[in-house]
Amino acid sequence: MEAEAEAGSANVKRHKGECFSRKEKHLIINVLNYFSGTMNVTAAVKEASKALCCSERSIYAIKKEDGNEGVSSPKKRKQRKGKQSNDRLHVYDENVQSVIRRKVHNFFITNIPPTMNSILASVNDDNDLPNFKRTTLFNLLKDMGFEFKKVGRKSILIERDDIIRWRHKYLRRIRKLREEGKNIVYTDESWVNIGHSVSRAWHDTTVESNRQAFIKGLSTGLKSPTGLGPRFALVHAGGDNGFIPGAELTFLCKKNTADAHNEMDADTYEKWFFEQLLPNVPPNSVIVIDNASYHSRKLEKIPTMSWRKEHIIDWLREKNVPIEENPLKRDLLASVAHVRHHYDKNKLDVIAQEKGYEILRLPPYHCELNPIEMVWAQVKHHIKMNNKTFKIKGMEELIKMGYSQVTVQNWQHYVNHVKTIEDGMWAADYLQDDVEEFIIQVSQSSSDEFQFDSSD
């Protein structure tokens, strides 16, 4: 009986909002009927709740459903098109994330441990940022790679260790490359809709109708697009010397998904990289890219658990890896793990290295370290201030004009701005070390005091 009790206590209640299937509902009704034969309804529901690890409220609801029209399967939820409300990294774009990240690092730079309250106040005091609720900002920070760690009675915000290491490795490498006088080229993709236009403008509130405007010889204000319309993909590269000549790629997207990154694939990006970028980049340059999936196609596929056993064996034999007689699939994958680092390489990195170039990958969630993000902002500002027709042909011309507005001096200014951000992050990483060392020391001191007290 004790073993049964322990097994029952190990059951986990289903998550809130998780629907019961028709089969599960029938099971609940049968269990409820079993207990109802020896006790009243209230007691039977309580016992059924304990036995099935579901709430009494759910059992009452299923009982009511069975009494009315009989239990049925849960209705399928319709998938909403476009952005989902909980998809925070898409709702709040990279520019918003970049500003929030800098605000957190400003606390580190001034050696003030950032708490959730202080971060929230700093963000909501900025008129250029959305007004966040505490929970939304907390979840967004976690999505961006931050973690909350408990320190005494305060909670301070610390970035994930893997992101800190990646960023510091990137900063150390790019500093060394600059000292060596390497030419650094930044590349990225962006998107713009033909309906891209200003969201706010002056409006004459005295004009109340089209008729009134016609009589007075006035207008009803700026014409607005009926919608966002089709989307153009923009790909380019540049650095201290301005845009790379011949590296511009602009095309009309065929899809119109919520995530614009779905418009790009590895084939398109690699074709541009090898045919338009590399032939025009100065020799021995360093090319900075982010970690989008289409930038990271593997040179060859590495076996995983989803592979058939015979295919894993073929792969290992091709690599001249010894295989034991009658091996388990897990043993084969363990052999793969031992040699994986020799073959787990990105196609872009390998081919670029063969041609004398180095690819440097940005740490995750750090678009602010890429000056081309500011270039995109300048190009799109020109587009929205001059977009009059909201037509495809007109947008193509606007994009070309937008590029022509970005001068070498603009590029140099944006690169210098990124260098300033890099210096701040470099200093902040060491301050985080100091904060975490303080956390460890406090924890150890508390432990020592506890041991001392217990010995008396």
PDB file of N, CA, C and O in Angstrom, residues 53-126:
ATOM      1  N   CYS A  53      -5.620  12.630 -10.647  1.00  0.00           N
ATOM      2  CA  CYS A  53      -4.721  13.797 -10.652  1.00  0.00           C
ATOM      3  C   CYS A  53      -5.214  14.892 -11.594  1.00  0.00           C
ATOM      4  O   CYS A  53      -4.453  15.436 -12.410  1.00  0.00           O
ATOM      5  N   CYS A  54      -6.507  15.172 -11.529  1.00  0.00           N
ATOM      6  CA  CYS A  54      -7.052  16.328 -12.250  1.00  0.00           C
ATOM      7  C   CYS A  54      -7.933  17.101 -11.277  1.00  0.00           C
ATOM      8  O   CYS A  54      -8.343  16.571 -10.244  1.00  0.00           O
ATOM      9  N   SER A  55      -8.226  18.328 -11.570  1.00  0.00           N
ATOM     10  CA  SER A  55      -8.937  19.173 -10.623  1.00  0.00           C
ATOM     11  C   SER A  55     -10.410  18.774 -10.501  1.00  0.00           C
ATOM     12  O   SER A  55     -10.995  18.198 -11.434  1.00  0.00           O
ATOM     13  N   GLU A  56     -10.980  19.054  -9.326  1.00  0.00           N
ATOM     14  CA  GLU A  56     -12.401  18.794  -9.110  1.00  0.00           C
ATOM     15  C   GLU A  56     -13.249  19.616 -10.078  1.00  0.00           C
ATOM     16  O   GLU A  56     -14.283  19.154 -10.561  1.00  0.00           O
ATOM     17  N   ARG A  57     -12.786  20.818 -10.371  1.00  0.00           N
ATOM     18  CA  ARG A  57     -13.527  21.696 -11.282  1.00  0.00           C
ATOM     19  C   ARG A  57     -13.660  21.056 -12.667  1.00  0.00           C
ATOM     20  O   ARG A  57     -14.706  21.103 -13.299  1.00  0.00           O
ATOM     21  N   SER A  58     -12.561  20.415 -13.124  1.00  0.00           N
ATOM     22  CA  SER A  58     -12.597  19.748 -14.433  1.00  0.00           C
ATOM     23  C   SER A  58     -13.576  18.584 -14.426  1.00  0.00           C
ATOM     24  O   SER A  58     -14.308  18.359 -15.395  1.00  0.00           O
ATOM     25  N   ILE A  59     -13.592  17.841 -13.319  1.00  0.00           N
ATOM     26  CA  ILE A  59     -14.497  16.684 -13.233  1.00  0.00           C
ATOM     27  C   ILE A  59     -15.951  17.135 -13.260  1.00  0.00           C
ATOM     28  O   ILE A  59     -16.802  16.540 -13.944  1.00  0.00           O
ATOM     29  N   TYR A  60     -16.271  18.206 -12.518  1.00  0.00           N
ATOM     30  CA  TYR A  60     -17.640  18.734 -12.539  1.00  0.00           C
ATOM     31  C   TYR A  60     -18.022  19.181 -13.952  1.00  0.00           C
ATOM     32  O   TYR A  60     -19.155  18.960 -14.409  1.00  0.00           O
ATOM     33  N   ALA A  61     -17.082  19.836 -14.655  1.00  0.00           N
ATOM     34  CA  ALA A  61     -17.369  20.311 -16.015  1.00  0.00           C
ATOM     35  C   ALA A  61     -17.631  19.144 -16.964  1.00  0.00           C
ATOM     36  O   ALA A  61     -18.555  19.184 -17.784  1.00  0.00           O
ATOM     37  N   ILE A  62     -16.833  18.068 -16.832  1.00  0.00           N
ATOM     38  CA  ILE A  62     -17.013  16.898 -17.707  1.00  0.00           C
ATOM     39  C   ILE A  62     -18.308  16.172 -17.356  1.00  0.00           C
ATOM     40  O   ILE A  62     -19.018  15.676 -18.244  1.00  0.00           O
ATOM     41  N   LYS A  63     -18.639  16.142 -16.070  1.00  0.00           N
ATOM     42  CA  LYS A  63     -19.905  15.514 -15.636  1.00  0.00           C
ATOM     43  C   LYS A  63     -21.100  16.263 -16.214  1.00  0.00           C
ATOM     44  O   LYS A  63     -22.074  15.668 -16.705  1.00  0.00           O
ATOM     45  N   LYS A  64     -21.001  17.591 -16.205  1.00  0.00           N
ATOM     46  CA  LYS A  64     -22.079  18.409 -16.759  1.00  0.00           C
ATOM     47  C   LYS A  64     -22.185  18.194 -18.270  1.00  0.00           C
ATOM     48  O   LYS A  64     -23.290  18.086 -18.813  1.00  0.00           O
ATOM     49  N   GLU A  65     -21.046  18.142 -18.948  1.00  0.00           N
ATOM     50  CA  GLU A  65     -21.030  17.915 -20.399  1.00  0.00           C
ATOM     51  C   GLU A  65     -21.653  16.564 -20.744  1.00  0.00           C
ATOM     52  O   GLU A  65     -22.439  16.445 -21.684  1.00  0.00           O
ATOM     53  N   ASP A  66     -21.326  15.541 -19.946  1.00  0.00           N
ATOM     54  CA  ASP A  66     -21.868  14.199 -20.187  1.00  0.00           C
ATOM     55  C   ASP A  66     -23.371  14.166 -19.973  1.00  0.00           C
ATOM     56  O   ASP A  66     -24.104  13.466 -20.683  1.00  0.00           O
ATOM     57  N   GLY A  67     -23.854  14.952 -19.008  1.00  0.00           N
ATOM     58  CA  GLY A  67     -25.293  14.983 -18.720  1.00  0.00           C
ATOM     59  C   GLY A  67     -26.094  15.720 -19.762  1.00  0.00           C
ATOM     60  O   GLY A  67     -27.305  15.487 -19.915  1.00  0.00           O
ATOM     61  N   ASN A  68     -25.456  16.631 -20.495  1.00  0.00           N
ATOM     62  CA  ASN A  68     -26.175  17.413 -21.499  1.00  0.00           C
ATOM     63  C   ASN A  68     -26.239  16.699 -22.858  1.00  0.00           C
ATOM     64  O   ASN A  68     -27.269  16.201 -23.272  1.00  0.00           O
ATOM     65  N   GLU A  69     -25.127  16.653 -23.541  1.00  0.00           N
ATOM     66  CA  GLU A  69     -25.114  16.067 -24.886  1.00  0.00           C
ATOM     67  C   GLU A  69     -24.104  14.935 -25.026  1.00  0.00           C
ATOM     68  O   GLU A  69     -23.870  14.445 -26.122  1.00  0.00           O
ATOM     69  N   GLY A  70     -23.505  14.530 -23.918  1.00  0.00           N
ATOM     70  CA  GLY A  70     -22.459  13.515 -23.985  1.00  0.00           C
ATOM     71  C   GLY A  70     -21.104  14.148 -24.249  1.00  0.00           C
ATOM     72  O   GLY A  70     -21.026  15.223 -24.842  1.00  0.00           O
ATOM     73  N   VAL A  71     -20.048  13.467 -23.819  1.00  0.00           N
ATOM     74  CA  VAL A  71     -18.714  14.049 -23.962  1.00  0.00           C
ATOM     75  C   VAL A  71     -18.277  14.020 -25.430  1.00  0.00           C
ATOM     76  O   VAL A  71     -18.713  13.172 -26.201  1.00  0.00           O
ATOM     77  N   SER A  72     -17.444  14.974 -25.787  1.00  0.00           N
ATOM     78  CA  SER A  72     -16.955  15.069 -27.168  1.00  0.00           C
ATOM     79  C   SER A  72     -15.477  15.412 -27.164  1.00  0.00           C
ATOM     80  O   SER A  72     -14.915  15.815 -26.141  1.00  0.00           O
ATOM     81  N   SER A  73     -14.853  15.261 -28.305  1.00  0.00           N
ATOM     82  CA  SER A  73     -13.436  15.598 -28.440  1.00  0.00           C
ATOM     83  C   SER A  73     -13.271  17.115 -28.386  1.00  0.00           C
ATOM     84  O   SER A  73     -14.170  17.866 -28.787  1.00  0.00           O
ATOM     85  N   PRO A  74     -12.126  17.600 -27.877  1.00  0.00           N
ATOM     86  CA  PRO A  74     -11.902  19.056 -27.827  1.00  0.00           C
ATOM     87  C   PRO A  74     -11.828  19.646 -29.229  1.00  0.00           C
ATOM     88  O   PRO A  74     -11.346  19.000 -30.159  1.00  0.00           O
ATOM     89  N   LYS A  75     -12.348  20.849 -29.351  1.00  0.00           N
ATOM     90  CA  LYS A  75     -12.307  21.523 -30.650  1.00  0.00           C
ATOM     91  C   LYS A  75     -10.892  21.976 -30.956  1.00  0.00           C
ATOM     92  O   LYS A  75     -10.157  22.418 -30.082  1.00  0.00           O
ATOM     93  N   LYS A  76     -10.513  21.829 -32.214  1.00  0.00           N
ATOM     94  CA  LYS A  76      -9.188  22.261 -32.635  1.00  0.00           C
ATOM     95  C   LYS A  76      -9.125  23.779 -32.649  1.00  0.00           C
ATOM     96  O   LYS A  76     -10.026  24.445 -33.144  1.00  0.00           O
ATOM     97  N   ARG A  77      -8.061  24.290 -32.081  1.00  0.00           N
ATOM     98  CA  ARG A  77      -7.877  25.742 -32.071  1.00  0.00           C
ATOM     99  C   ARG A  77      -7.375  26.213 -33.430  1.00  0.00           C
ATOM    100  O   ARG A  77      -6.458  25.622 -33.994  1.00  0.00           O
ATOM    101  N   LYS A  78      -7.978  27.262 -33.923  1.00  0.00           N
ATOM    102  CA  LYS A  78      -7.540  27.820 -35.201  1.00  0.00           C
ATOM    103  C   LYS A  78      -6.206  28.529 -35.020  1.00  0.00           C
ATOM    104  O   LYS A  78      -6.023  29.282 -34.077  1.00  0.00           O
ATOM    105  N   GLN A  79      -5.291  28.248 -35.933  1.00  0.00           N
ATOM    106  CA  GLN A  79      -3.988  28.900 -35.905  1.00  0.00           C
ATOM    107  C   GLN A  79      -4.117  30.291 -36.510  1.00  0.00           C
ATOM    108  O   GLN A  79      -4.496  30.446 -37.666  1.00  0.00           O
ATOM    109  N   ARG A  80      -3.841  31.280 -35.700  1.00  0.00           N
ATOM    110  CA  ARG A  80      -3.930  32.647 -36.210  1.00  0.00           C
ATOM    111  C   ARG A  80      -2.777  32.952 -37.151  1.00  0.00           C
ATOM    112  O   ARG A  80      -1.656  32.544 -36.931  1.00  0.00           O
ATOM    113  N   LYS A  81      -3.097  33.678 -38.216  1.00  0.00           N
ATOM    114  CA  LYS A  81      -2.065  34.086 -39.151  1.00  0.00           C
ATOM    115  C   LYS A  81      -1.319  35.285 -38.587  1.00  0.00           C
ATOM    116  O   LYS A  81      -1.845  36.049 -37.801  1.00  0.00           O
ATOM    117  N   GLY A  82      -0.088  35.428 -39.027  1.00  0.00           N
ATOM    118  CA  GLY A  82       0.694  36.574 -38.606  1.00  0.00           C
ATOM    119  C   GLY A  82       1.378  36.332 -37.281  1.00  0.00           C
ATOM    120  O   GLY A  82       1.531  35.213 -36.809  1.00  0.00           O
ATOM    121  N   LYS A  83       1.777  37.396 -36.636  1.00  0.00           N
ATOM    122  CA  LYS A  83       2.542  37.306 -35.402  1.00  0.00           C
ATOM    123  C   LYS A  83       1.665  36.835 -34.253  1.00  0.00           C
ATOM    124  O   LYS A  83       0.532  37.258 -34.109  1.00  0.00           O
ATOM    125  N   GLN A  84       2.201  35.955 -33.433  1.00  0.00           N
ATOM    126  CA  GLN A  84       1.499  35.487 -32.259  1.00  0.00           C
ATOM    127  C   GLN A  84       1.804  36.419 -31.098  1.00  0.00           C
ATOM    128  O   GLN A  84       2.906  36.961 -30.975  1.00  0.00           O
ATOM    129  N   SER A  85       0.800  36.559 -30.217  1.00  0.00           N
ATOM    130  CA  SER A  85       0.921  37.528 -29.135  1.00  0.00           C
ATOM    131  C   SER A  85       2.059  37.174 -28.184  1.00  0.00           C
ATOM    132  O   SER A  85       2.634  38.033 -27.544  1.00  0.00           O
ATOM    133  N   ASN A  86       2.395  35.874 -28.073  1.00  0.00           N
ATOM    134  CA  ASN A  86       3.447  35.479 -27.143  1.00  0.00           C
ATOM    135  C   ASN A  86       4.813  35.391 -27.816  1.00  0.00           C
ATOM    136  O   ASN A  86       5.779  34.964 -27.206  1.00  0.00           O
ATOM    137  N   ASP A  87       4.903  35.761 -29.079  1.00  0.00           N
ATOM    138  CA  ASP A  87       6.164  35.684 -29.805  1.00  0.00           C
ATOM    139  C   ASP A  87       6.900  37.002 -29.604  1.00  0.00           C
ATOM    140  O   ASP A  87       6.973  37.851 -30.489  1.00  0.00           O
ATOM    141  N   ARG A  88       7.491  37.152 -28.421  1.00  0.00           N
ATOM    142  CA  ARG A  88       8.010  38.456 -28.017  1.00  0.00           C
ATOM    143  C   ARG A  88       9.168  38.934 -28.879  1.00  0.00           C
ATOM    144  O   ARG A  88       9.302  40.130 -29.146  1.00  0.00           O
ATOM    145  N   LEU A  89      10.024  38.020 -29.317  1.00  0.00           N
ATOM    146  CA  LEU A  89      11.186  38.430 -30.097  1.00  0.00           C
ATOM    147  C   LEU A  89      10.803  38.962 -31.473  1.00  0.00           C
ATOM    148  O   LEU A  89      11.607  39.601 -32.150  1.00  0.00           O
ATOM    149  N   HIS A  90       9.560  38.673 -31.919  1.00  0.00           N
ATOM    150  CA  HIS A  90       9.067  39.226 -33.180  1.00  0.00           C
ATOM    151  C   HIS A  90       8.229  40.480 -32.929  1.00  0.00           C
ATOM    152  O   HIS A  90       8.250  41.419 -33.717  1.00  0.00           O
ATOM    153  N   VAL A  91       7.473  40.474 -31.821  1.00  0.00           N
ATOM    154  CA  VAL A  91       6.651  41.649 -31.497  1.00  0.00           C
ATOM    155  C   VAL A  91       7.539  42.857 -31.210  1.00  0.00           C
ATOM    156  O   VAL A  91       7.277  43.977 -31.668  1.00  0.00           O
ATOM    157  N   TYR A  92       8.616  42.626 -30.427  1.00  0.00           N
ATOM    158  CA  TYR A  92       9.554  43.700 -30.094  1.00  0.00           C
ATOM    159  C   TYR A  92      10.811  43.493 -30.941  1.00  0.00           C
ATOM    160  O   TYR A  92      11.569  42.556 -30.708  1.00  0.00           O
ATOM    161  N   ASP A  93      11.014  44.356 -31.915  1.00  0.00           N
ATOM    162  CA  ASP A  93      12.055  44.131 -32.914  1.00  0.00           C
ATOM    163  C   ASP A  93      13.457  44.292 -32.335  1.00  0.00           C
ATOM    164  O   ASP A  93      13.645  44.596 -31.155  1.00  0.00           O
ATOM    165  N   GLU A  94      14.449  44.083 -33.201  1.00  0.00           N
ATOM    166  CA  GLU A  94      15.837  44.076 -32.756  1.00  0.00           C
ATOM    167  C   GLU A  94      16.274  45.432 -32.207  1.00  0.00           C
ATOM    168  O   GLU A  94      17.124  45.510 -31.320  1.00  0.00           O
ATOM    169  N   ASN A  95      15.698  46.511 -32.716  1.00  0.00           N
ATOM    170  CA  ASN A  95      16.068  47.834 -32.220  1.00  0.00           C
ATOM    171  C   ASN A  95      15.621  48.021 -30.767  1.00  0.00           C
ATOM    172  O   ASN A  95      16.364  48.560 -29.943  1.00  0.00           O
ATOM    173  N   VAL A  96      14.400  47.573 -30.451  1.00  0.00           N
ATOM    174  CA  VAL A  96      13.899  47.653 -29.076  1.00  0.00           C
ATOM    175  C   VAL A  96      14.764  46.789 -28.155  1.00  0.00           C
ATOM    176  O   VAL A  96      15.172  47.208 -27.067  1.00  0.00           O
ATOM    177  N   GLN A  97      15.064  45.568 -28.611  1.00  0.00           N
ATOM    178  CA  GLN A  97      15.899  44.670 -27.807  1.00  0.00           C
ATOM    179  C   GLN A  97      17.276  45.269 -27.568  1.00  0.00           C
ATOM    180  O   GLN A  97      17.833  45.160 -26.467  1.00  0.00           O
ATOM    181  N   SER A  98      17.820  45.916 -28.598  1.00  0.00           N
ATOM    182  CA  SER A  98      19.152  46.508 -28.482  1.00  0.00           C
ATOM    183  C   SER A  98      19.178  47.606 -27.419  1.00  0.00           C
ATOM    184  O   SER A  98      20.090  47.668 -26.592  1.00  0.00           O
ATOM    185  N   VAL A  99      18.158  48.473 -27.408  1.00  0.00           N
ATOM    186  CA  VAL A  99      18.100  49.560 -26.424  1.00  0.00           C
ATOM    187  C   VAL A  99      17.951  48.992 -25.015  1.00  0.00           C
ATOM    188  O   VAL A  99      18.611  49.440 -24.071  1.00  0.00           O
ATOM    189  N   ILE A 100      17.094  47.971 -24.866  1.00  0.00           N
ATOM    190  CA  ILE A 100      16.891  47.363 -23.544  1.00  0.00           C
ATOM    191  C   ILE A 100      18.189  46.729 -23.047  1.00  0.00           C
ATOM    192  O   ILE A 100      18.558  46.860 -21.873  1.00  0.00           O
ATOM    193  N   ARG A 101      18.902  46.042 -23.942  1.00  0.00           N
ATOM    194  CA  ARG A 101      20.165  45.411 -23.533  1.00  0.00           C
ATOM    195  C   ARG A 101      21.160  46.459 -23.052  1.00  0.00           C
ATOM    196  O   ARG A 101      21.850  46.276 -22.049  1.00  0.00           O
ATOM    197  N   ARG A 102      21.239  47.588 -23.760  1.00  0.00           N
ATOM    198  CA  ARG A 102      22.177  48.635 -23.348  1.00  0.00           C
ATOM    199  C   ARG A 102      21.801  49.221 -21.999  1.00  0.00           C
ATOM    200  O   ARG A 102      22.666  49.579 -21.205  1.00  0.00           O
ATOM    201  N   LYS A 103      20.506  49.314 -21.739  1.00  0.00           N
ATOM    202  CA  LYS A 103      20.066  49.824 -20.436  1.00  0.00           C
ATOM    203  C   LYS A 103      20.512  48.896 -19.310  1.00  0.00           C
ATOM    204  O   LYS A 103      20.937  49.356 -18.242  1.00  0.00           O
ATOM    205  N   VAL A 104      20.396  47.592 -19.537  1.00  0.00           N
ATOM    206  CA  VAL A 104      20.851  46.635 -18.518  1.00  0.00           C
ATOM    207  C   VAL A 104      22.356  46.777 -18.308  1.00  0.00           C
ATOM    208  O   VAL A 104      22.839  46.797 -17.171  1.00  0.00           O
ATOM    209  N   HIS A 105      23.092  46.905 -19.407  1.00  0.00           N
ATOM    210  CA  HIS A 105      24.547  47.002 -19.283  1.00  0.00           C
ATOM    211  C   HIS A 105      24.988  48.323 -18.678  1.00  0.00           C
ATOM    212  O   HIS A 105      26.072  48.403 -18.093  1.00  0.00           O
ATOM    213  N   ASN A 106      24.172  49.352 -18.797  1.00  0.00           N
ATOM    214  CA  ASN A 106      24.498  50.609 -18.128  1.00  0.00           C
ATOM    215  C   ASN A 106      24.543  50.430 -16.614  1.00  0.00           C
ATOM    216  O   ASN A 106      25.330  51.085 -15.924  1.00  0.00           O
ATOM    217  N   PHE A 107      23.695  49.548 -16.093  1.00  0.00           N
ATOM    218  CA  PHE A 107      23.743  49.245 -14.661  1.00  0.00           C
ATOM    219  C   PHE A 107      25.069  48.575 -14.308  1.00  0.00           C
ATOM    220  O   PHE A 107      25.687  48.881 -13.283  1.00  0.00           O
ATOM    221  N   PHE A 108      25.506  47.635 -15.165  1.00  0.00           N
ATOM    222  CA  PHE A 108      26.771  46.957 -14.905  1.00  0.00           C
ATOM    223  C   PHE A 108      27.932  47.952 -14.956  1.00  0.00           C
ATOM    224  O   PHE A 108      28.843  47.900 -14.124  1.00  0.00           O
ATOM    225  N   ILE A 109      27.887  48.836 -15.960  1.00  0.00           N
ATOM    226  CA  ILE A 109      28.987  49.791 -16.134  1.00  0.00           C
ATOM    227  C   ILE A 109      29.110  50.721 -14.935  1.00  0.00           C
ATOM    228  O   ILE A 109      30.209  51.086 -14.524  1.00  0.00           O
ATOM    229  N   THR A 110      27.980  51.113 -14.353  1.00  0.00           N
ATOM    230  CA  THR A 110      27.990  51.976 -13.160  1.00  0.00           C
ATOM    231  C   THR A 110      28.100  51.163 -11.868  1.00  0.00           C
ATOM    232  O   THR A 110      28.004  51.711 -10.779  1.00  0.00           O
ATOM    233  N   ASN A 111      28.275  49.830 -12.025  1.00  0.00           N
ATOM    234  CA  ASN A 111      28.478  48.932 -10.883  1.00  0.00           C
ATOM    235  C   ASN A 111      27.276  48.896  -9.939  1.00  0.00           C
ATOM    236  O   ASN A 111      27.417  48.745  -8.738  1.00  0.00           O
ATOM    237  N   ILE A 112      26.068  49.026 -10.521  1.00  0.00           N
ATOM    238  CA  ILE A 112      24.834  48.936  -9.743  1.00  0.00           C
ATOM    239  C   ILE A 112      24.124  47.647 -10.136  1.00  0.00           C
ATOM    240  O   ILE A 112      23.798  47.458 -11.310  1.00  0.00           O
ATOM    241  N   PRO A 113      23.895  46.730  -9.197  1.00  0.00           N
ATOM    242  CA  PRO A 113      23.191  45.485  -9.545  1.00  0.00           C
ATOM    243  C   PRO A 113      21.790  45.783 -10.073  1.00  0.00           C
ATOM    244  O   PRO A 113      20.992  46.403  -9.371  1.00  0.00           O
ATOM    245  N   PRO A 114      21.462  45.390 -11.292  1.00  0.00           N
ATOM    246  CA  PRO A 114      20.135  45.686 -11.847  1.00  0.00           C
ATOM    247  C   PRO A 114      19.071  44.744 -11.287  1.00  0.00           C
ATOM    248  O   PRO A 114      19.218  43.527 -11.343  1.00  0.00           O
ATOM    249  N   THR A 115      18.021  45.294 -10.746  1.00  0.00           N
ATOM    250  CA  THR A 115      16.877  44.497 -10.297  1.00  0.00           C
ATOM    251  C   THR A 115      15.761  44.638 -11.312  1.00  0.00           C
ATOM    252  O   THR A 115      15.796  45.510 -12.183  1.00  0.00           O
ATOM    253  N   MET A 116      14.748  43.795 -11.179  1.00  0.00           N
ATOM    254  CA  MET A 116      13.630  43.859 -12.116  1.00  0.00           C
ATOM    255  C   MET A 116      12.932  45.212 -12.027  1.00  0.00           C
ATOM    256  O   MET A 116      12.533  45.794 -13.041  1.00  0.00           O
ATOM    257  N   ASN A 117      12.804  45.747 -10.816  1.00  0.00           N
ATOM    258  CA  ASN A 117      12.137  47.046 -10.640  1.00  0.00           C
ATOM    259  C   ASN A 117      12.928  48.179 -11.293  1.00  0.00           C
ATOM    260  O   ASN A 117      12.361  49.068 -11.934  1.00  0.00           O
ATOM    261  N   SER A 118      14.260  48.145 -11.121  1.00  0.00           N
ATOM    262  CA  SER A 118      15.066  49.228 -11.691  1.00  0.00           C
ATOM    263  C   SER A 118      15.109  49.150 -13.219  1.00  0.00           C
ATOM    264  O   SER A 118      15.094  50.169 -13.901  1.00  0.00           O
ATOM    265  N   ILE A 119      15.140  47.924 -13.762  1.00  0.00           N
ATOM    266  CA  ILE A 119      15.109  47.763 -15.224  1.00  0.00           C
ATOM    267  C   ILE A 119      13.773  48.269 -15.770  1.00  0.00           C
ATOM    268  O   ILE A 119      13.721  48.994 -16.762  1.00  0.00           O
ATOM    269  N   LEU A 120      12.676  47.857 -15.130  1.00  0.00           N
ATOM    270  CA  LEU A 120      11.349  48.255 -15.588  1.00  0.00           C
ATOM    271  C   LEU A 120      11.204  49.773 -15.575  1.00  0.00           C
ATOM    272  O   LEU A 120      10.683  50.370 -16.521  1.00  0.00           O
ATOM    273  N   ALA A 121      11.680  50.416 -14.499  1.00  0.00           N
ATOM    274  CA  ALA A 121      11.577  51.873 -14.401  1.00  0.00           C
ATOM    275  C   ALA A 121      12.390  52.556 -15.500  1.00  0.00           C
ATOM    276  O   ALA A 121      11.940  53.504 -16.139  1.00  0.00           O
ATOM    277  N   SER A 122      13.599  52.042 -15.746  1.00  0.00           N
ATOM    278  CA  SER A 122      14.470  52.640 -16.763  1.00  0.00           C
ATOM    279  C   SER A 122      13.859  52.507 -18.157  1.00  0.00           C
ATOM    280  O   SER A 122      13.902  53.451 -18.949  1.00  0.00           O
ATOM    281  N   VAL A 123      13.274  51.355 -18.449  1.00  0.00           N
ATOM    282  CA  VAL A 123      12.682  51.121 -19.773  1.00  0.00           C
ATOM    283  C   VAL A 123      11.433  51.967 -19.971  1.00  0.00           C
ATOM    284  O   VAL A 123      11.250  52.611 -20.999  1.00  0.00           O
ATOM    285  N   ASN A 124      10.559  51.984 -18.964  1.00  0.00           N
ATOM    286  CA  ASN A 124       9.289  52.715 -19.104  1.00  0.00           C
ATOM    287  C   ASN A 124       9.470  54.225 -19.049  1.00  0.00           C
ATOM    288  O   ASN A 124       8.586  54.968 -19.469  1.00  0.00           O
ATOM    289  N   ASP A 125      10.610  54.700 -18.534  1.00  0.00           N
ATOM    290  CA  ASP A 125      10.888  56.140 -18.526  1.00  0.00           C
ATOM    291  C   ASP A 125      11.380  56.630 -19.887  1.00  0.00           C
ATOM    292  O   ASP A 125      11.444  57.830 -20.126  1.00  0.00           O
ATOM    293  N   ASP A 126      11.734  55.698 -20.768  1.00  0.00           N
ATOM    294  CA  ASP A 126      12.225  56.047 -22.104  1.00  0.00           C
ATOM    295  C   ASP A 126      11.031  56.175 -23.052  1.00  0.00           C
ATOM    296  O   ASP A 126      10.341  55.205 -23.346  1.00  0.00           O
TER     297      ASP A 126
END
